[in-house]
CSV table of C-alpha atoms in Angstrom, one decimal:
chain,number,residue,atom,x,y,z
N,1,ASP,CA,125.6,92.1,103.5
N,2,GLY,CA,128.9,90.9,105.0
N,3,ALA,CA,129.2,87.2,105.8
N,4,GLU,CA,131.6,84.8,107.3
N,5,PHE,CA,134.6,83.7,105.3
N,6,ASP,CA,134.2,86.6,102.8
N,7,PRO,CA,137.0,88.0,103.8
N,8,PHE,CA,136.2,91.7,103.5
N,9,GLY,CA,139.3,93.9,103.4
N,10,THR,CA,141.7,91.6,101.5
N,11,SER,CA,142.6,94.6,99.2
N,12,VAL,CA,142.0,98.3,99.8
N,13,ALA,CA,142.7,101.6,98.0
N,14,ILE,CA,141.6,105.2,98.4
N,15,SER,CA,141.4,108.3,96.2
N,16,GLY,CA,140.0,111.6,97.5
N,17,ALA,CA,136.7,111.0,99.3
N,18,THR,CA,136.2,107.4,97.9
N,19,ALA,CA,137.5,104.1,99.2
N,20,ILE,CA,137.3,100.7,97.6
N,21,VAL,CA,137.5,97.4,99.5
N,22,GLY,CA,138.0,94.0,97.9
N,23,VAL,CA,136.2,90.8,99.0
N,24,PRO,CA,137.6,87.9,96.8
N,25,PHE,CA,135.6,85.1,98.6
N,26,ASP,CA,132.2,86.7,98.4
N,27,ASP,CA,129.6,84.3,96.9
N,28,ASP,CA,127.1,86.5,95.1
N,29,ASN,CA,128.1,85.2,91.6
N,30,GLY,CA,129.0,81.7,92.9
N,31,PHE,CA,131.4,80.1,95.3
N,32,ILE,CA,134.3,82.6,96.0
N,33,ALA,CA,133.4,84.6,92.9
N,34,GLY,CA,134.3,87.8,94.7
N,35,SER,CA,133.1,91.4,95.0
N,36,ALA,CA,134.2,94.9,95.9
N,37,TYR,CA,132.6,97.8,97.7
N,38,LEU,CA,132.9,101.6,97.3
N,39,PHE,CA,132.5,103.9,100.4
N,40,ASP,CA,132.3,107.6,101.0
N,41,THR,CA,135.3,108.3,103.3
N,42,THR,CA,133.7,111.4,104.8
N,43,THR,CA,130.7,109.6,106.1
N,44,GLY,CA,131.4,105.8,105.8
N,45,ARG,CA,128.3,105.4,103.7
N,46,GLN,CA,128.4,102.5,101.2
N,47,ILE,CA,128.1,103.9,97.7
N,48,ALA,CA,127.9,100.6,95.7
N,49,LYS,CA,128.7,96.9,95.7
N,50,LEU,CA,130.8,96.0,92.6
N,51,LEU,CA,130.1,92.8,90.8
N,52,PRO,CA,131.3,92.0,87.3
N,53,ASP,CA,128.7,91.5,84.6
N,54,ASP,CA,130.1,88.0,83.8
N,55,GLY,CA,131.2,87.0,87.3
N,56,ALA,CA,131.4,83.2,88.0
N,57,ALA,CA,132.5,80.8,90.8
N,58,PHE,CA,136.2,80.8,91.7
N,59,ASP,CA,137.0,84.1,89.9
N,60,ASN,CA,138.3,85.8,93.0
N,61,PHE,CA,137.2,89.2,91.8
N,62,GLY,CA,138.4,91.7,94.4
N,63,ILE,CA,141.8,90.1,95.0
N,64,SER,CA,143.2,93.5,94.0
N,65,VAL,CA,141.7,96.9,93.8
N,66,GLY,CA,142.7,100.4,92.8
N,67,ILE,CA,141.0,103.8,92.4
N,68,SER,CA,141.9,107.2,90.9
N,69,GLY,CA,139.4,110.0,90.7
N,70,ALA,CA,136.3,108.8,88.9
N,71,THR,CA,137.6,105.4,88.0
N,72,ALA,CA,138.0,102.1,90.0
N,73,ILE,CA,139.8,99.0,88.9
N,74,VAL,CA,139.3,95.5,90.3
N,75,GLY,CA,141.4,92.4,89.5
N,76,ALA,CA,140.0,88.8,89.1
N,77,TYR,CA,143.0,86.6,88.7
N,78,HIS,CA,141.2,83.3,88.3
N,79,THR,CA,138.8,84.1,85.4
N,80,ASP,CA,139.2,81.8,82.4
N,81,ASP,CA,138.7,84.0,79.3
N,82,ASN,CA,142.2,83.1,78.0
N,83,GLY,CA,142.4,79.7,79.6
N,84,THR,CA,142.3,78.4,83.2
N,85,TRP,CA,143.3,81.0,85.7
N,86,SER,CA,144.4,83.4,82.9
N,87,GLY,CA,142.8,86.3,84.7
N,88,SER,CA,141.2,89.6,84.0
N,89,ALA,CA,140.5,93.1,85.4
N,90,TYR,CA,137.5,95.4,85.3
N,91,LEU,CA,137.0,99.2,85.3
N,92,PHE,CA,134.1,100.8,87.1
N,93,THR,CA,132.8,104.4,87.7
N,94,ALA,CA,133.6,105.4,91.2
N,95,ALA,CA,130.5,107.5,91.5
N,96,SER,CA,127.9,104.8,90.8
N,97,GLY,CA,129.6,101.5,90.5
N,98,ARG,CA,128.7,101.0,86.8
N,99,GLN,CA,131.0,98.6,84.9
N,100,ILE,CA,132.8,100.4,82.1
N,101,ALA,CA,135.2,97.8,80.6
N,102,LYS,CA,136.7,94.4,81.1
N,103,LEU,CA,140.5,94.3,80.6
N,104,LEU,CA,142.2,91.3,79.0
N,105,PRO,CA,145.8,91.1,77.6
N,106,ASN,CA,146.3,90.5,73.9
N,107,ASP,CA,148.5,87.5,74.6
N,108,GLY,CA,146.8,86.1,77.7
N,109,ALA,CA,147.3,82.4,78.4
N,110,GLU,CA,146.2,79.9,81.0
N,111,PHE,CA,147.7,80.3,84.5
N,112,ASP,CA,149.0,83.8,83.8
N,113,THR,CA,147.0,85.1,86.9
N,114,PHE,CA,146.6,88.5,85.1
N,115,GLY,CA,144.8,90.7,87.6
N,116,ILE,CA,146.4,89.5,90.9
N,117,SER,CA,147.7,93.1,91.2
N,118,VAL,CA,146.2,96.3,89.8
N,119,ALA,CA,146.7,100.1,90.1
N,120,ILE,CA,145.4,103.2,88.3
N,121,SER,CA,146.5,106.8,88.0
N,122,GLY,CA,144.5,109.2,86.0
N,123,ALA,CA,143.9,107.7,82.6
N,124,THR,CA,146.4,104.9,82.9
N,125,ALA,CA,145.8,101.5,84.5
N,126,ILE,CA,148.4,98.8,85.1
N,127,VAL,CA,147.8,95.1,85.7
N,128,GLY,CA,150.2,92.4,86.9
N,129,ALA,CA,150.5,88.9,85.6
N,130,PRO,CA,153.1,87.2,87.7
N,131,TRP,CA,152.8,83.7,86.3
N,132,ASN,CA,153.3,84.8,82.7
N,133,ASN,CA,156.2,82.8,81.0
N,134,ASP,CA,157.6,85.2,78.4
N,135,ASN,CA,161.1,85.2,80.0
N,136,GLY,CA,160.9,81.7,81.4
N,137,ASP,CA,158.6,79.8,83.8
N,138,LEU,CA,156.7,82.2,86.1
N,139,SER,CA,158.9,85.1,85.0
N,140,GLY,CA,155.9,87.4,85.0
N,141,SER,CA,154.8,90.5,83.2
N,142,ALA,CA,152.6,93.6,83.5
N,143,TYR,CA,150.3,95.5,81.1
N,144,LEU,CA,149.4,99.2,80.7
N,145,PHE,CA,145.9,100.1,79.6
N,146,ASP,CA,144.2,103.4,78.5
N,147,ALA,CA,141.4,104.2,81.0
N,148,ALA,CA,140.7,107.6,79.6
N,149,GLY,CA,137.2,106.8,78.4
N,150,ALA,CA,136.2,106.1,82.0
N,151,SER,CA,137.7,109.1,83.7
N,152,SER,CA,134.7,111.4,84.2
N,153,PRO,CA,130.9,111.4,84.0
N,154,GLY,CA,130.0,113.4,80.9
N,155,ASP,CA,133.4,112.9,79.3
N,156,LEU,CA,132.1,112.0,75.9
N,157,ASN,CA,135.3,112.7,73.9
N,158,CYS,CA,137.4,110.6,76.3
N,159,ASP,CA,140.1,113.2,77.1
N,160,GLY,CA,139.8,112.5,80.8
N,161,ARG,CA,137.7,115.6,81.8
N,162,LEU,CA,134.3,117.2,81.3
N,163,ASP,CA,134.5,120.5,79.5
N,164,GLY,CA,133.1,122.3,76.4
N,165,GLY,CA,134.7,119.8,74.1
N,166,ASP,CA,132.2,117.2,75.3
N,167,ILE,CA,129.1,119.1,74.1
N,168,ASP,CA,129.1,118.1,70.5
N,169,PRO,CA,130.0,114.4,71.3
N,170,PHE,CA,127.3,114.4,73.9
N,171,PHE,CA,124.6,115.4,71.4
N,172,LEU,CA,126.1,113.0,68.8
N,173,ALA,CA,125.9,110.1,71.2
N,174,LEU,CA,122.3,111.2,72.2
N,175,GLY,CA,121.1,111.4,68.6
N,176,ASP,CA,123.2,108.7,66.8
N,177,PRO,CA,125.0,106.3,69.1
N,178,ALA,CA,126.4,104.2,66.2
N,179,ALA,CA,128.0,107.3,64.6
N,180,TYR,CA,129.3,108.3,67.9
N,181,LEU,CA,131.1,105.0,68.5
N,182,LEU,CA,132.6,105.2,65.0
N,183,GLN,CA,134.1,108.5,65.9
N,184,PHE,CA,135.0,107.6,69.4
N,185,PRO,CA,135.5,103.8,69.3
N,186,ASN,CA,137.2,103.6,72.7
N,187,CYS,CA,134.6,105.6,74.6
N,188,ASP,CA,131.3,104.6,76.3
N,189,VAL,CA,127.9,106.1,75.3
N,190,LEU,CA,126.9,105.7,78.9
N,191,ASN,CA,129.5,108.2,80.0
N,192,GLY,CA,126.6,110.6,79.2
N,193,ASP,CA,124.2,108.9,81.6
N,194,MET,CA,124.1,111.9,83.9
N,195,ASN,CA,120.9,111.0,85.8
N,196,GLY,CA,121.9,107.4,86.6
N,197,ASP,CA,119.0,105.6,85.0
N,198,GLY,CA,121.3,103.3,82.9
N,199,ARG,CA,120.7,104.9,79.5
N,200,LEU,CA,121.5,108.1,77.6
N,201,ASP,CA,118.4,110.0,76.6
N,202,GLY,CA,116.7,113.5,76.9
N,203,GLY,CA,116.6,113.2,80.6
N,204,ASP,CA,120.4,113.6,80.7
N,205,ILE,CA,120.6,116.9,79.0
N,206,ASP,CA,119.8,119.2,82.0
N,207,PRO,CA,122.1,117.2,84.4
N,208,PHE,CA,124.9,117.3,81.8
N,209,PHE,CA,124.8,121.0,81.5
N,210,GLU,CA,124.4,121.4,85.3
N,211,CYS,CA,127.6,119.3,85.8
N,212,LEU,CA,129.4,121.1,83.0
N,213,GLY,CA,128.6,124.5,84.7
N,214,GLY,CA,130.1,123.4,88.0
N,215,GLY,CA,126.9,122.2,89.6
N,216,GLN,CA,126.0,118.7,90.9
N,217,CYS,CA,127.6,115.8,89.1
N,218,PRO,CA,126.8,112.1,89.3
């Protein structure tokens, strides 16, 4: 769905067989709200178009992108959660494009432009805020975030991998999501959405064990 003045390719990153491309002037969520795209590098097939759940005009989502394994990160340096142009970043699953989390600094302020640069490696994400003023005008800062809960489909204990330790948390999340979130407050119930229908239910049990056993994974 490319269009003039998007401009597709402003930011790019690649990890394994998945590439991500930022398009900070895309207009799906309003004028220059921005977007990003995931592609399969072995075939060139588009996997997903990434749009934040709360995207708005002038956000410039996609100004920066990063990807590591099963997790992608996208910066949006003109969002206004902590004031004008304070900025934010978002985590997505690289397999399906589902939004996992929105990242905001604890001390964010207007004009920080948090999210103008992003990177991710394994379970750790970093976000730059070059207009932050902690050490003087426009002195800048950067923030580290734990992205472990997003690292793998089926990773219900948020240790960055799918293995036998996820079986009990999977069934806890399936049977009692509230109790699961009390035990694993930084995790996402939808990490267990193994059939890609947007919810965790009985239809995910067989795909979960197939993936756990080395078969097809989402």
